[in-house]
N, CA, C and O atoms as a Maestro MAE file, in Angstrom:
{
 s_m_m2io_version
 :::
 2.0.0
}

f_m_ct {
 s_m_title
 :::
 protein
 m_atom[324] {
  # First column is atom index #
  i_m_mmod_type
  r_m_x_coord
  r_m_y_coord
  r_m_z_coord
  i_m_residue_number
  s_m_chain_name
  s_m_pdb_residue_name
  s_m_pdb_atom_name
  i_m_atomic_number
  :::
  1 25 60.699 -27.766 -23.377 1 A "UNK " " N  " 7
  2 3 60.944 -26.349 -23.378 1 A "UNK " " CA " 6
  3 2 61.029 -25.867 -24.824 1 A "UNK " " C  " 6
  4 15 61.278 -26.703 -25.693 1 A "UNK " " O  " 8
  5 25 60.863 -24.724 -25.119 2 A "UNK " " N  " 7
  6 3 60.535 -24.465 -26.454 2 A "UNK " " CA " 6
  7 2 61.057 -23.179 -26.716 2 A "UNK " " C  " 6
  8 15 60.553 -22.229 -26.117 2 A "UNK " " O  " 8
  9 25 62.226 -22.939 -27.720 3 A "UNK " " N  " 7
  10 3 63.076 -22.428 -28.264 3 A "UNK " " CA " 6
  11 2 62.506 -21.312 -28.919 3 A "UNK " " C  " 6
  12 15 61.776 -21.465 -29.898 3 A "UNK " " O  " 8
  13 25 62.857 -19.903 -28.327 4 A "UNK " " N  " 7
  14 3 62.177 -18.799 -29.086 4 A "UNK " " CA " 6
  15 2 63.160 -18.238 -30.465 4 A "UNK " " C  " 6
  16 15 64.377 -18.419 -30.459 4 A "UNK " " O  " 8
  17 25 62.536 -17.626 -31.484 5 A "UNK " " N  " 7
  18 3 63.780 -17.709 -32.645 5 A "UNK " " CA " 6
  19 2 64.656 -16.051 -31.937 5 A "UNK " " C  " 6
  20 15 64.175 -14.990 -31.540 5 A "UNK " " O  " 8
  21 25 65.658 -16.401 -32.022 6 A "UNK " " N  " 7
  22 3 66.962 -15.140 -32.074 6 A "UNK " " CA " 6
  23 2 66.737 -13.686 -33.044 6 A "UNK " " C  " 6
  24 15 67.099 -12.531 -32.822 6 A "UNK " " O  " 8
  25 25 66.031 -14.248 -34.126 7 A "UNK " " N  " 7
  26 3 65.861 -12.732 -34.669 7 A "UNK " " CA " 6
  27 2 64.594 -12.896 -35.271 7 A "UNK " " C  " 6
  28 15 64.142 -14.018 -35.498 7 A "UNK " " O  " 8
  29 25 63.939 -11.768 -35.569 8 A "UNK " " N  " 7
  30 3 62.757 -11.810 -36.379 8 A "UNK " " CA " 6
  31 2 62.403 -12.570 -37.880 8 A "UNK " " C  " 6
  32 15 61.453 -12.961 -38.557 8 A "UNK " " O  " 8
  33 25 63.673 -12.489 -37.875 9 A "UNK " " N  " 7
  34 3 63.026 -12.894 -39.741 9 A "UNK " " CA " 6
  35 2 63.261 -14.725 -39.414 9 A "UNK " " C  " 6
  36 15 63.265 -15.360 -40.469 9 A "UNK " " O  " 8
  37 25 63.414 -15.439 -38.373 10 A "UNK " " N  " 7
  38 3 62.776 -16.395 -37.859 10 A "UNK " " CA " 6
  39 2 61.647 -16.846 -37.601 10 A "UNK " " C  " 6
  40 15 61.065 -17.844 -38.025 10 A "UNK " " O  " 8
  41 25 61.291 -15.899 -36.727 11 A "UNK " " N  " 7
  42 3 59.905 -15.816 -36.009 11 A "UNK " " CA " 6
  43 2 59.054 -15.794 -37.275 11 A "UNK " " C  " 6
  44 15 57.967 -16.367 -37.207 11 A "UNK " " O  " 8
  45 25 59.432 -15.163 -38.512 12 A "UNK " " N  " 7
  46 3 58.672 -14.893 -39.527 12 A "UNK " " CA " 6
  47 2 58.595 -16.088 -40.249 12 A "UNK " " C  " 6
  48 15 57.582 -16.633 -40.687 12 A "UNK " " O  " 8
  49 25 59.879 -16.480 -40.338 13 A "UNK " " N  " 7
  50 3 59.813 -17.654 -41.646 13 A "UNK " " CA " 6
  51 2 58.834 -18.600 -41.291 13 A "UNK " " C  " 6
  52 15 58.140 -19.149 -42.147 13 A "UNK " " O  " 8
  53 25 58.711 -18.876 -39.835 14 A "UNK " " N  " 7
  54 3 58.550 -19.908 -38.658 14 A "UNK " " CA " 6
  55 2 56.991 -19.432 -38.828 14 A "UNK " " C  " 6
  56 15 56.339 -20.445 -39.079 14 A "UNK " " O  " 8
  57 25 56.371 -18.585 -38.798 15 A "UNK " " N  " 7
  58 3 54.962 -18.308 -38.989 15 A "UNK " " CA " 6
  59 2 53.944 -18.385 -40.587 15 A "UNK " " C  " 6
  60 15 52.822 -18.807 -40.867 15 A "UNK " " O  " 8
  61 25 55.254 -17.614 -41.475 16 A "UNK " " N  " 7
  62 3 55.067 -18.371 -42.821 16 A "UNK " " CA " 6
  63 2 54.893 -19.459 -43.162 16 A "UNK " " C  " 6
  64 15 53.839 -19.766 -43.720 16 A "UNK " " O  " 8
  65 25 56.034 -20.502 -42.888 17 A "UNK " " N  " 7
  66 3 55.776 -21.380 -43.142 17 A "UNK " " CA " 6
  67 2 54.654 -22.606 -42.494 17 A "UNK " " C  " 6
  68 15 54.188 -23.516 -43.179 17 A "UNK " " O  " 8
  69 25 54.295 -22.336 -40.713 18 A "UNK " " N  " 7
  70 3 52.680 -22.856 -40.130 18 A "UNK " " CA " 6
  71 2 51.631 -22.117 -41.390 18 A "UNK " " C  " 6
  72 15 50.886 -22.841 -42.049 18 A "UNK " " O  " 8
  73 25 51.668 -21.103 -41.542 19 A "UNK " " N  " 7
  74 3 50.258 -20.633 -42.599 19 A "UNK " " CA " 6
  75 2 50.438 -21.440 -43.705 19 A "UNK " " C  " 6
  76 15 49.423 -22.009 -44.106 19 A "UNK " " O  " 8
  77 25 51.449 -21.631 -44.289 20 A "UNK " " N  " 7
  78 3 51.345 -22.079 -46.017 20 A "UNK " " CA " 6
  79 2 50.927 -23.820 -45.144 20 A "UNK " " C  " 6
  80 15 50.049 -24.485 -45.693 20 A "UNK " " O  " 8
  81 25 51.437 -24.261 -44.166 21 A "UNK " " N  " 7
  82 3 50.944 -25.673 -43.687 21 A "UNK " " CA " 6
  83 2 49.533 -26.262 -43.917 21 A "UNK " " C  " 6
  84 15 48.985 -27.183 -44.521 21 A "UNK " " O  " 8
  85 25 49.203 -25.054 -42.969 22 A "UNK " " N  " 7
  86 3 47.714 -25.390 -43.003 22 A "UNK " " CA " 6
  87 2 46.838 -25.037 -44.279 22 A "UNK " " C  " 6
  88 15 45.819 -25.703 -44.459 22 A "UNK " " O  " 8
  89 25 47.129 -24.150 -45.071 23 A "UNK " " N  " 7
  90 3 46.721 -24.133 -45.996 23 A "UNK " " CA " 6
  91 2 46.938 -25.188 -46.928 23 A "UNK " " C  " 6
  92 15 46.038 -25.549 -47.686 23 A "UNK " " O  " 8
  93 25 48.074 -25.709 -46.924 24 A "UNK " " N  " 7
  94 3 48.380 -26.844 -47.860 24 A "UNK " " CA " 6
  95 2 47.344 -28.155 -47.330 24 A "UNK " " C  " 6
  96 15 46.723 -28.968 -48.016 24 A "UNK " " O  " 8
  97 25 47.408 -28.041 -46.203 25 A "UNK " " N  " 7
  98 3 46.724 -29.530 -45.642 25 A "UNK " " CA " 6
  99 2 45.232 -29.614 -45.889 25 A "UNK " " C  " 6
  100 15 44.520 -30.554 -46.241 25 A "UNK " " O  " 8
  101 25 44.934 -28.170 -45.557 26 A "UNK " " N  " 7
  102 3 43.099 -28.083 -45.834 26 A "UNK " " CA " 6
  103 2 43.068 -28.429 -47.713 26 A "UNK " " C  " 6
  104 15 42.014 -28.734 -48.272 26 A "UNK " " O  " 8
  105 25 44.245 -28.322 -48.376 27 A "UNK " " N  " 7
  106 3 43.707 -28.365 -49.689 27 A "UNK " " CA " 6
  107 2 43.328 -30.084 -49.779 27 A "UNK " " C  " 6
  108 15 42.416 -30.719 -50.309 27 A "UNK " " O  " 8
  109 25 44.138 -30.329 -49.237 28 A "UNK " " N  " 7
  110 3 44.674 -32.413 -48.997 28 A "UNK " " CA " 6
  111 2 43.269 -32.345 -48.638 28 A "UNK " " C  " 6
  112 15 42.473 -32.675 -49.516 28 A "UNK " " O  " 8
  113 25 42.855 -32.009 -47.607 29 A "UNK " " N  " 7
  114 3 41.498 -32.722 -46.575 29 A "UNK " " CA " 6
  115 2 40.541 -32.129 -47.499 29 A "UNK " " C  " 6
  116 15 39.603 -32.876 -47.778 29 A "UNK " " O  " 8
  117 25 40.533 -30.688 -48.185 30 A "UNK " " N  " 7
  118 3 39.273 -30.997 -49.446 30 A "UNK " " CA " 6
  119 2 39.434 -32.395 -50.374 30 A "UNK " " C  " 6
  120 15 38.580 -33.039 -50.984 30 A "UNK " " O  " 8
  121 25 40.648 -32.561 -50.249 31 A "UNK " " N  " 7
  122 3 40.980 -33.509 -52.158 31 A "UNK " " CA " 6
  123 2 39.844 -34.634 -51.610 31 A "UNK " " C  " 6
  124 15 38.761 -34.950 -52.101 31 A "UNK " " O  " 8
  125 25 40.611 -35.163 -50.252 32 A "UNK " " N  " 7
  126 3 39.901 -36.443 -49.579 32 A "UNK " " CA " 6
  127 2 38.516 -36.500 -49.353 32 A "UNK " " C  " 6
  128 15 37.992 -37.598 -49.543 32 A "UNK " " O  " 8
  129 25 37.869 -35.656 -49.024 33 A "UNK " " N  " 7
  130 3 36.520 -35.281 -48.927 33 A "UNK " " CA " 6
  131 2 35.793 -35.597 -50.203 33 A "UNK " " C  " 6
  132 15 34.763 -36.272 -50.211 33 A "UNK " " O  " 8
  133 25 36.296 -35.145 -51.178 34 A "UNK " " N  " 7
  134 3 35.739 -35.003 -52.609 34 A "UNK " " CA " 6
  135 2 35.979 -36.607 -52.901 34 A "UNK " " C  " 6
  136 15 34.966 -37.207 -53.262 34 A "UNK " " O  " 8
  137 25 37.049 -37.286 -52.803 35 A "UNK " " N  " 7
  138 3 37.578 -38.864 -52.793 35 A "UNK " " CA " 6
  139 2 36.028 -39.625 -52.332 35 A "UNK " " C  " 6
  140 15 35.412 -40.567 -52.830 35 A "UNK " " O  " 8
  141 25 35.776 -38.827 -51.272 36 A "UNK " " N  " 7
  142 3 34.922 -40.127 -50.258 36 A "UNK " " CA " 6
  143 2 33.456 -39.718 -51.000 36 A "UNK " " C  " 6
  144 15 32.639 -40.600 -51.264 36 A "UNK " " O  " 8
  145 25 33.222 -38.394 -51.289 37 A "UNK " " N  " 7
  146 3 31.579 -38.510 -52.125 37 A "UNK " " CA " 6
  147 2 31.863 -39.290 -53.425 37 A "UNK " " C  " 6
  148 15 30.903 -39.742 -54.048 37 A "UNK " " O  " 8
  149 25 32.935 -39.450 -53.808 38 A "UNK " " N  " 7
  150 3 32.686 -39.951 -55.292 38 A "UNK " " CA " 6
  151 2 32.770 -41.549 -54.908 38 A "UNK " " C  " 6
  152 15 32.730 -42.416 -55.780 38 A "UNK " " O  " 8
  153 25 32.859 -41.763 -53.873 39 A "UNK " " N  " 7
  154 3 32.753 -43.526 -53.229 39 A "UNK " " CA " 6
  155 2 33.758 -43.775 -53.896 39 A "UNK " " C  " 6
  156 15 33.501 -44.454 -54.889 39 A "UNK " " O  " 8
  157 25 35.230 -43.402 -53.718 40 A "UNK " " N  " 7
  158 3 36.324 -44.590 -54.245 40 A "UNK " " CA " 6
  159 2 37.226 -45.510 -53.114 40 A "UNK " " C  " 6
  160 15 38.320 -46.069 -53.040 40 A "UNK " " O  " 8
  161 25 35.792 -45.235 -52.144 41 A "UNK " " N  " 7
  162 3 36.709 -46.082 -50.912 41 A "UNK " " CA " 6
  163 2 35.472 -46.702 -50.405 41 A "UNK " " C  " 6
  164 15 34.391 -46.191 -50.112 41 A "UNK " " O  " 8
  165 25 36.122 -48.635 -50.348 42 A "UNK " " N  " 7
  166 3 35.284 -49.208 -49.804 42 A "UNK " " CA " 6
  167 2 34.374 -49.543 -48.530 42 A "UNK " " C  " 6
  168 15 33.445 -50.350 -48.507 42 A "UNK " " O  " 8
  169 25 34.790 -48.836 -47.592 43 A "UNK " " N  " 7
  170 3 34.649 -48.706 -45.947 43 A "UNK " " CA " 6
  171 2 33.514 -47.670 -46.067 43 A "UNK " " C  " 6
  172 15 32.750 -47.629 -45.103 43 A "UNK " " O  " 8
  173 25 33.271 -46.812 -47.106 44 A "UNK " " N  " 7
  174 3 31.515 -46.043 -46.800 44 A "UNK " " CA " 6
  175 2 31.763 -45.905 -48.313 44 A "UNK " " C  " 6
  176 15 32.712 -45.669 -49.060 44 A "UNK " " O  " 8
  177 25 29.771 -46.299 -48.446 45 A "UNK " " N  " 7
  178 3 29.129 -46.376 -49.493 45 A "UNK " " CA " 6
  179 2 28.235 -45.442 -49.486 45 A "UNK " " C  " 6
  180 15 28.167 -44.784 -48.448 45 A "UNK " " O  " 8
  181 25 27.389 -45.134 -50.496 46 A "UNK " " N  " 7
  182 3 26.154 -44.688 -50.724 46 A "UNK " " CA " 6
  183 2 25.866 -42.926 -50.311 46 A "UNK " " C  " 6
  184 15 26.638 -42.040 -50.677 46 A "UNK " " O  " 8
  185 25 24.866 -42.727 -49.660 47 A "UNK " " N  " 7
  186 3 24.471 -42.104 -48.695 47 A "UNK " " CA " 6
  187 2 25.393 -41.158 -47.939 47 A "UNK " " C  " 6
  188 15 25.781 -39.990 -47.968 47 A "UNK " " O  " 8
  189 25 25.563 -42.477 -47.128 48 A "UNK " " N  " 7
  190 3 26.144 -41.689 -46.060 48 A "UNK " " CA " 6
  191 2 27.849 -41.400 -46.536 48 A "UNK " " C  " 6
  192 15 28.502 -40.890 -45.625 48 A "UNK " " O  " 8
  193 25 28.381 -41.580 -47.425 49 A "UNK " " N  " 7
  194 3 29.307 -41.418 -48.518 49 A "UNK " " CA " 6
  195 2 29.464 -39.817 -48.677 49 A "UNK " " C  " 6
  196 15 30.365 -39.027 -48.395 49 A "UNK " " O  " 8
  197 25 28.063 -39.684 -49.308 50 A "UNK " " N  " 7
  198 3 27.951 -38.208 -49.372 50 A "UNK " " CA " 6
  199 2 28.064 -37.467 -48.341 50 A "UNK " " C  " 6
  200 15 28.891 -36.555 -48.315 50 A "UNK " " O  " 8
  201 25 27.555 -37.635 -47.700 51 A "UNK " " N  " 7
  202 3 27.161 -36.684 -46.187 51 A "UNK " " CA " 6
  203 2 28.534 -36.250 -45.501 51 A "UNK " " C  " 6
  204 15 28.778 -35.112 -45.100 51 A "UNK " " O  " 8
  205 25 29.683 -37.729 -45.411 52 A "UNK " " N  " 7
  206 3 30.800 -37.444 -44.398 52 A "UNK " " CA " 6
  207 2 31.298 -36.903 -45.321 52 A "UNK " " C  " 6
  208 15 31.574 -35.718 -45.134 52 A "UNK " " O  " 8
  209 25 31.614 -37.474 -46.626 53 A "UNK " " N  " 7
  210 3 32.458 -36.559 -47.538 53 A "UNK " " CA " 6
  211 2 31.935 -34.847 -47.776 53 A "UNK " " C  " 6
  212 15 32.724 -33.929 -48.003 53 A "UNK " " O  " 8
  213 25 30.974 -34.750 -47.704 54 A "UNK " " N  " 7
  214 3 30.552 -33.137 -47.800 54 A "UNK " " CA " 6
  215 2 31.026 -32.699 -46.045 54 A "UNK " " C  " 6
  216 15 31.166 -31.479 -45.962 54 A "UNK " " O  " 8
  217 25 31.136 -33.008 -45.474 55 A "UNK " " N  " 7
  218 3 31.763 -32.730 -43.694 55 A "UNK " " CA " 6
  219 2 33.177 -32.830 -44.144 55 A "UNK " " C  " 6
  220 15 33.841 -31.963 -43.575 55 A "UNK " " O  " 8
  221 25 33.606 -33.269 -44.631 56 A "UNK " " N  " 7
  222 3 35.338 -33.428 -44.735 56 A "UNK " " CA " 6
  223 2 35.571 -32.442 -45.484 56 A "UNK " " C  " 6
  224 15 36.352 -31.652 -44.954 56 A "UNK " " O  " 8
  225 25 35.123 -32.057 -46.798 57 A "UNK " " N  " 7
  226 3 35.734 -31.065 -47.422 57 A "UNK " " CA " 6
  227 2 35.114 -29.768 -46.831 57 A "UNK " " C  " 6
  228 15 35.458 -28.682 -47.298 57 A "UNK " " O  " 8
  229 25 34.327 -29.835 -45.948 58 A "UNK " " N  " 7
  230 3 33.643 -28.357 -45.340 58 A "UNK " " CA " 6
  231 2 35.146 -28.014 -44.624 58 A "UNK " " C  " 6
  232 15 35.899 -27.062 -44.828 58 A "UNK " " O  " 8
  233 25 35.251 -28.938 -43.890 59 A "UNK " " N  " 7
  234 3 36.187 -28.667 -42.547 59 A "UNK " " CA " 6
  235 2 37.725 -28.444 -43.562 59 A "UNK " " C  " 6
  236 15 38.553 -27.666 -43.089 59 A "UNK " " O  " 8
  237 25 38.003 -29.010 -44.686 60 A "UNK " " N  " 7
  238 3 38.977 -28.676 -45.101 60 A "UNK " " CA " 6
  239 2 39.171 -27.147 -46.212 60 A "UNK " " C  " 6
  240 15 40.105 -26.799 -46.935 60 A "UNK " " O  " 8
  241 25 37.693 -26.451 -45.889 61 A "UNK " " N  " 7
  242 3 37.609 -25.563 -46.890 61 A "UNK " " CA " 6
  243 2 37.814 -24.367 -45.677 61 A "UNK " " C  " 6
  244 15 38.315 -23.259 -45.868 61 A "UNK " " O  " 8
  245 25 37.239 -24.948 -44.253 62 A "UNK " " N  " 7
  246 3 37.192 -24.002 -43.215 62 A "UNK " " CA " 6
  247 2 39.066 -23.758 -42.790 62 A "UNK " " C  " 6
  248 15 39.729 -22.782 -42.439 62 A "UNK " " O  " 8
  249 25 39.362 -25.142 -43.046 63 A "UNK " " N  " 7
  250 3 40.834 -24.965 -42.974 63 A "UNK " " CA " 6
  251 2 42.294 -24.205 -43.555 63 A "UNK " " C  " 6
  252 15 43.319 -23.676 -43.124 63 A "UNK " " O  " 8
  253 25 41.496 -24.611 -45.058 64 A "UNK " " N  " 7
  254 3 41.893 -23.422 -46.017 64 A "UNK " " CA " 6
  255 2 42.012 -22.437 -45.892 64 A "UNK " " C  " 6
  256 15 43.087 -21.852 -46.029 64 A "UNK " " O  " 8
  257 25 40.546 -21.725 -45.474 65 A "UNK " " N  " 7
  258 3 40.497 -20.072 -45.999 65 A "UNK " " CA " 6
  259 2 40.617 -19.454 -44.881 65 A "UNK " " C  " 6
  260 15 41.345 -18.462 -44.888 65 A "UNK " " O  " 8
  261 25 39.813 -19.929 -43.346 66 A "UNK " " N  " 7
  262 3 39.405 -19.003 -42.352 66 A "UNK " " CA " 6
  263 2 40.508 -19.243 -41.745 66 A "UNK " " C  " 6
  264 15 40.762 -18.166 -41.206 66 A "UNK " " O  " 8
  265 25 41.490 -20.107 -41.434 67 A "UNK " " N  " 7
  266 3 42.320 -20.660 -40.121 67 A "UNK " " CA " 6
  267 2 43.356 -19.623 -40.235 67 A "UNK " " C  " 6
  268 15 43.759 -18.908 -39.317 67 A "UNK " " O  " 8
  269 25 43.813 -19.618 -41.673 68 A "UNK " " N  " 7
  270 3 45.312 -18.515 -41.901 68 A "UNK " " CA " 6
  271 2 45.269 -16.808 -41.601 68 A "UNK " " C  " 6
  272 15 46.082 -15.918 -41.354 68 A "UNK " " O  " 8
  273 25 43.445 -16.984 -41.829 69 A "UNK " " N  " 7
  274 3 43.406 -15.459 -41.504 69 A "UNK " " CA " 6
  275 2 43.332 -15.126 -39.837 69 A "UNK " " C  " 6
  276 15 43.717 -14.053 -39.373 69 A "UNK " " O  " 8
  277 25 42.761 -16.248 -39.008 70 A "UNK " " N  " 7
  278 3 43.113 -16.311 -37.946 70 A "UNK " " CA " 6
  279 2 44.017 -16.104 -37.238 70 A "UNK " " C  " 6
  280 15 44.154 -15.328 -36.292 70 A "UNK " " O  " 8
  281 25 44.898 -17.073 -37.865 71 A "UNK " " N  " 7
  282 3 46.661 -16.701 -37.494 71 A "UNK " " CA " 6
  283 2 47.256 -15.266 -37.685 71 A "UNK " " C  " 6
  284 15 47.776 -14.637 -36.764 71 A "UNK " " O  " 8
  285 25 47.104 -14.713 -39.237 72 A "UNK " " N  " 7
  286 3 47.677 -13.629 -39.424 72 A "UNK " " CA " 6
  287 2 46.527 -12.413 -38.493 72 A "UNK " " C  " 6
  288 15 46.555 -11.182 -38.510 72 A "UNK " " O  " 8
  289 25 46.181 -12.762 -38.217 73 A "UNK " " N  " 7
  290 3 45.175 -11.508 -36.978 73 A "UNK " " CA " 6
  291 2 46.004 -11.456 -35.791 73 A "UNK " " C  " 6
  292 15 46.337 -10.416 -35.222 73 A "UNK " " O  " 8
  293 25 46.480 -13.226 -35.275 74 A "UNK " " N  " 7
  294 3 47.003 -13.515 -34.143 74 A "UNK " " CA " 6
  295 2 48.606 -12.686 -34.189 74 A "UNK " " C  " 6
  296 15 49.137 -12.012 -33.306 74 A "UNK " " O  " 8
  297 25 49.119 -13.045 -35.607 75 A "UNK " " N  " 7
  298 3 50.833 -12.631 -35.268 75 A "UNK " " CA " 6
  299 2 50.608 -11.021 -35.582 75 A "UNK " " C  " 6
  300 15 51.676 -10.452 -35.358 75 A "UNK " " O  " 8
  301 25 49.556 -10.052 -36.039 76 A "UNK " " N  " 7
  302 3 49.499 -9.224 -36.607 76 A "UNK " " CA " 6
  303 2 51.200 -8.333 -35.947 76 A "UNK " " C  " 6
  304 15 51.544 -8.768 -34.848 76 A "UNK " " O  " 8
  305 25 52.005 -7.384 -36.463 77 A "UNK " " N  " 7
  306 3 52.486 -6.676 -35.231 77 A "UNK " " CA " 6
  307 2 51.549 -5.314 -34.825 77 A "UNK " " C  " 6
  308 15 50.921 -4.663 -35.659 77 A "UNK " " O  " 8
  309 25 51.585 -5.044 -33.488 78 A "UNK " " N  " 7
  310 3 50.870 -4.432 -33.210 78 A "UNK " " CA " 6
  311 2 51.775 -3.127 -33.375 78 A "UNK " " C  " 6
  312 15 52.987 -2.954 -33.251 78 A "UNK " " O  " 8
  313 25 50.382 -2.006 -33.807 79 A "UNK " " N  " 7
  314 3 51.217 -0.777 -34.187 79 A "UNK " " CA " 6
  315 2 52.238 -0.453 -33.366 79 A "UNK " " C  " 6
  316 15 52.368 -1.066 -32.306 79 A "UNK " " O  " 8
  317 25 52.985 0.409 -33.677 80 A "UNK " " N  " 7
  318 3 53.960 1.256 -32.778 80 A "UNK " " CA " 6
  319 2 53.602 2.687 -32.309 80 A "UNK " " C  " 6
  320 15 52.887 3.408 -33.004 80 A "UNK " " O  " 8
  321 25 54.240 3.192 -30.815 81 A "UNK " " N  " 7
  322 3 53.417 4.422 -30.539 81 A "UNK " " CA " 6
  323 2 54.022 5.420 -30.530 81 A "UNK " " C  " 6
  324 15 53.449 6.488 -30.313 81 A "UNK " " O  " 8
  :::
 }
 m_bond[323] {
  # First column is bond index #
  i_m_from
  i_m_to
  i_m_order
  :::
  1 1 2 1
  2 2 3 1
  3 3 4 2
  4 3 5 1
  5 5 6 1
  6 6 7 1
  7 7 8 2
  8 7 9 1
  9 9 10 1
  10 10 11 1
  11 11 12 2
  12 11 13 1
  13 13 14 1
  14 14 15 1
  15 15 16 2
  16 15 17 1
  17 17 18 1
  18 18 19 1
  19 19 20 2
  20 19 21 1
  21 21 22 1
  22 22 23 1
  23 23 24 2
  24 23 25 1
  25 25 26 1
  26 26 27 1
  27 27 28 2
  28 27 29 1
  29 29 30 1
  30 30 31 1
  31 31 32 2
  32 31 33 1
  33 33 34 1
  34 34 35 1
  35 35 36 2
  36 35 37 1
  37 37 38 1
  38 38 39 1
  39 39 40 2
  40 39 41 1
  41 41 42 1
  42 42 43 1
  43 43 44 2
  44 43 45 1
  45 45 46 1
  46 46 47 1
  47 47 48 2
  48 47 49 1
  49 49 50 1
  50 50 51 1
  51 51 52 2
  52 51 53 1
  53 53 54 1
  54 54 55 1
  55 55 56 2
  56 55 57 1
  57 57 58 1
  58 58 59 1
  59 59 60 2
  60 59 61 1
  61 61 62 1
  62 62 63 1
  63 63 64 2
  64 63 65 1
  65 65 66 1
  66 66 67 1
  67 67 68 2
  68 67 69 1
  69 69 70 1
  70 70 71 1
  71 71 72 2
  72 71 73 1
  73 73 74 1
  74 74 75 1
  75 75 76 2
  76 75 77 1
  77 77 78 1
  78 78 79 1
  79 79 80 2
  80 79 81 1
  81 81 82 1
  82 82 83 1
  83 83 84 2
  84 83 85 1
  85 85 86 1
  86 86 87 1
  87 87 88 2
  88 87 89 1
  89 89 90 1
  90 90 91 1
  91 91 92 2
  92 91 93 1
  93 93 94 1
  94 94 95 1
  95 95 96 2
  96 95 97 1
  97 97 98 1
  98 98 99 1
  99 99 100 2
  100 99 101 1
  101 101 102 1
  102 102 103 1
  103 103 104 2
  104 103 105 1
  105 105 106 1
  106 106 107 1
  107 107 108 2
  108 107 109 1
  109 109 110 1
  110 110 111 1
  111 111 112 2
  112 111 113 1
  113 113 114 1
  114 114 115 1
  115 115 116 2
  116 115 117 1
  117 117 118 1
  118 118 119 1
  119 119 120 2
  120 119 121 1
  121 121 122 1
  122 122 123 1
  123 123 124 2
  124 123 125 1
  125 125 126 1
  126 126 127 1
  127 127 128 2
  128 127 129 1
  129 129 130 1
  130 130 131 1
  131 131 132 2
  132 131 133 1
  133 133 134 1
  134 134 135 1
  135 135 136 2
  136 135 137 1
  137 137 138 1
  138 138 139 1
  139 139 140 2
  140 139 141 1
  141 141 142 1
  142 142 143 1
  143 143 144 2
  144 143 145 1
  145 145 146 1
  146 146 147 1
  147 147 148 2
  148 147 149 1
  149 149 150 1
  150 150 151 1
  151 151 152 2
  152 151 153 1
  153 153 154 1
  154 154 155 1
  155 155 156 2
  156 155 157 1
  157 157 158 1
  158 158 159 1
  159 159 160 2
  160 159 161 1
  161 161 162 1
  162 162 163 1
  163 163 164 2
  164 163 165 1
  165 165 166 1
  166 166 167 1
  167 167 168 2
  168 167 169 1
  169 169 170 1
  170 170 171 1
  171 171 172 2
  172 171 173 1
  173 173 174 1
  174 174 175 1
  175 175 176 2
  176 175 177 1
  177 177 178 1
  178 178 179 1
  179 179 180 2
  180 179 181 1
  181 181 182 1
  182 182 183 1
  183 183 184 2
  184 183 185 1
  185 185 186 1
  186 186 187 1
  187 187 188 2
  188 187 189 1
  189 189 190 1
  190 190 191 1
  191 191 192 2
  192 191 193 1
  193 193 194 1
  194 194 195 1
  195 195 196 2
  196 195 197 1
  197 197 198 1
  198 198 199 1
  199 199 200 2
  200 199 201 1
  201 201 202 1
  202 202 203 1
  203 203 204 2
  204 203 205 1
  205 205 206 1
  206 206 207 1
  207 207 208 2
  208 207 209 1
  209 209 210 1
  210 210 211 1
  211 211 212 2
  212 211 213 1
  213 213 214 1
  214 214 215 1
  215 215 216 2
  216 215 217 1
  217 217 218 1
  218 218 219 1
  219 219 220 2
  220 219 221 1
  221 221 222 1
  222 222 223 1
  223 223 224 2
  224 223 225 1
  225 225 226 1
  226 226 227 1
  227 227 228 2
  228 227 229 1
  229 229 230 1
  230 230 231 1
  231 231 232 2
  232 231 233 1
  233 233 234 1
  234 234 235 1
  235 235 236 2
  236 235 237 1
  237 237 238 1
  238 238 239 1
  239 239 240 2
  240 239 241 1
  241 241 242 1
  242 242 243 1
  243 243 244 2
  244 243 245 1
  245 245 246 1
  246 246 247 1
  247 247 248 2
  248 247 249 1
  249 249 250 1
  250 250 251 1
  251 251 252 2
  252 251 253 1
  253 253 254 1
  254 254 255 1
  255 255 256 2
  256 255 257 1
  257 257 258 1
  258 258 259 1
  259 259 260 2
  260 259 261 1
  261 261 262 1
  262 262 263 1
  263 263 264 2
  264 263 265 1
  265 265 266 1
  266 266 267 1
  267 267 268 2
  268 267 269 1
  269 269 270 1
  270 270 271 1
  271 271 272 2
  272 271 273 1
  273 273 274 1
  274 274 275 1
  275 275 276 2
  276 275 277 1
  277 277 278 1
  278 278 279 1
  279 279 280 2
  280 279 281 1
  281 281 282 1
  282 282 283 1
  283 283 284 2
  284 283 285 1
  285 285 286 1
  286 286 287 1
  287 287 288 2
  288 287 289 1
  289 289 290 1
  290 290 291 1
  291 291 292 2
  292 291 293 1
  293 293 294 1
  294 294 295 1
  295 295 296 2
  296 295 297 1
  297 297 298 1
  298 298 299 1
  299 299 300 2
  300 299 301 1
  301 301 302 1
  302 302 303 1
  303 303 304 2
  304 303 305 1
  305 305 306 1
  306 306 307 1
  307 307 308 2
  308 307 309 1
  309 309 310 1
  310 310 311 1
  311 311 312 2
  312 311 313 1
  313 313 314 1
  314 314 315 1
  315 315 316 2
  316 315 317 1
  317 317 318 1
  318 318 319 1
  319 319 320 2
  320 319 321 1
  321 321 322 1
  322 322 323 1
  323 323 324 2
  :::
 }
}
């Protein structure tokens, strides 16, 4: 069961702080991405080195920029009438 916050500036901190998350993490999953094209890991070489590592930092760039604006669309408050 899952605990709704008591006052707003909960609900807020609580949404702040998921956005700065994911933003922080997509920066991590670019770093790693960039890690794996420059081959400093022995489990993929070459080639195909490049390829997953250019897929990893895509998905961590998609994570970055587009996901938070997602969210803040999602919590937007909706006007008042």
């Amino acid at each position: 069961m899952t605990q709704r916050p008591d006052r707003p500036d909960d609900a807020a901190r609580a949404r702040f702080l998921a956005i700065n998350l994911f933003r922080l993490s997509g920066v991590f999953i670019v770093m790693f991405g960039f890690l794996i094209m420059m081959e400093r890991f022995g489990w993929v070489q070459g080639e195909k080195a490049k390829i997953m590592g250019a897929i990893i930092a895509t998905v961590g760039m998609f994570q970055t920029i587009i996901v938070p604006r997602i969210l803040l669309r999602a919590w937007r408050t909706p006007p008042s009438e």
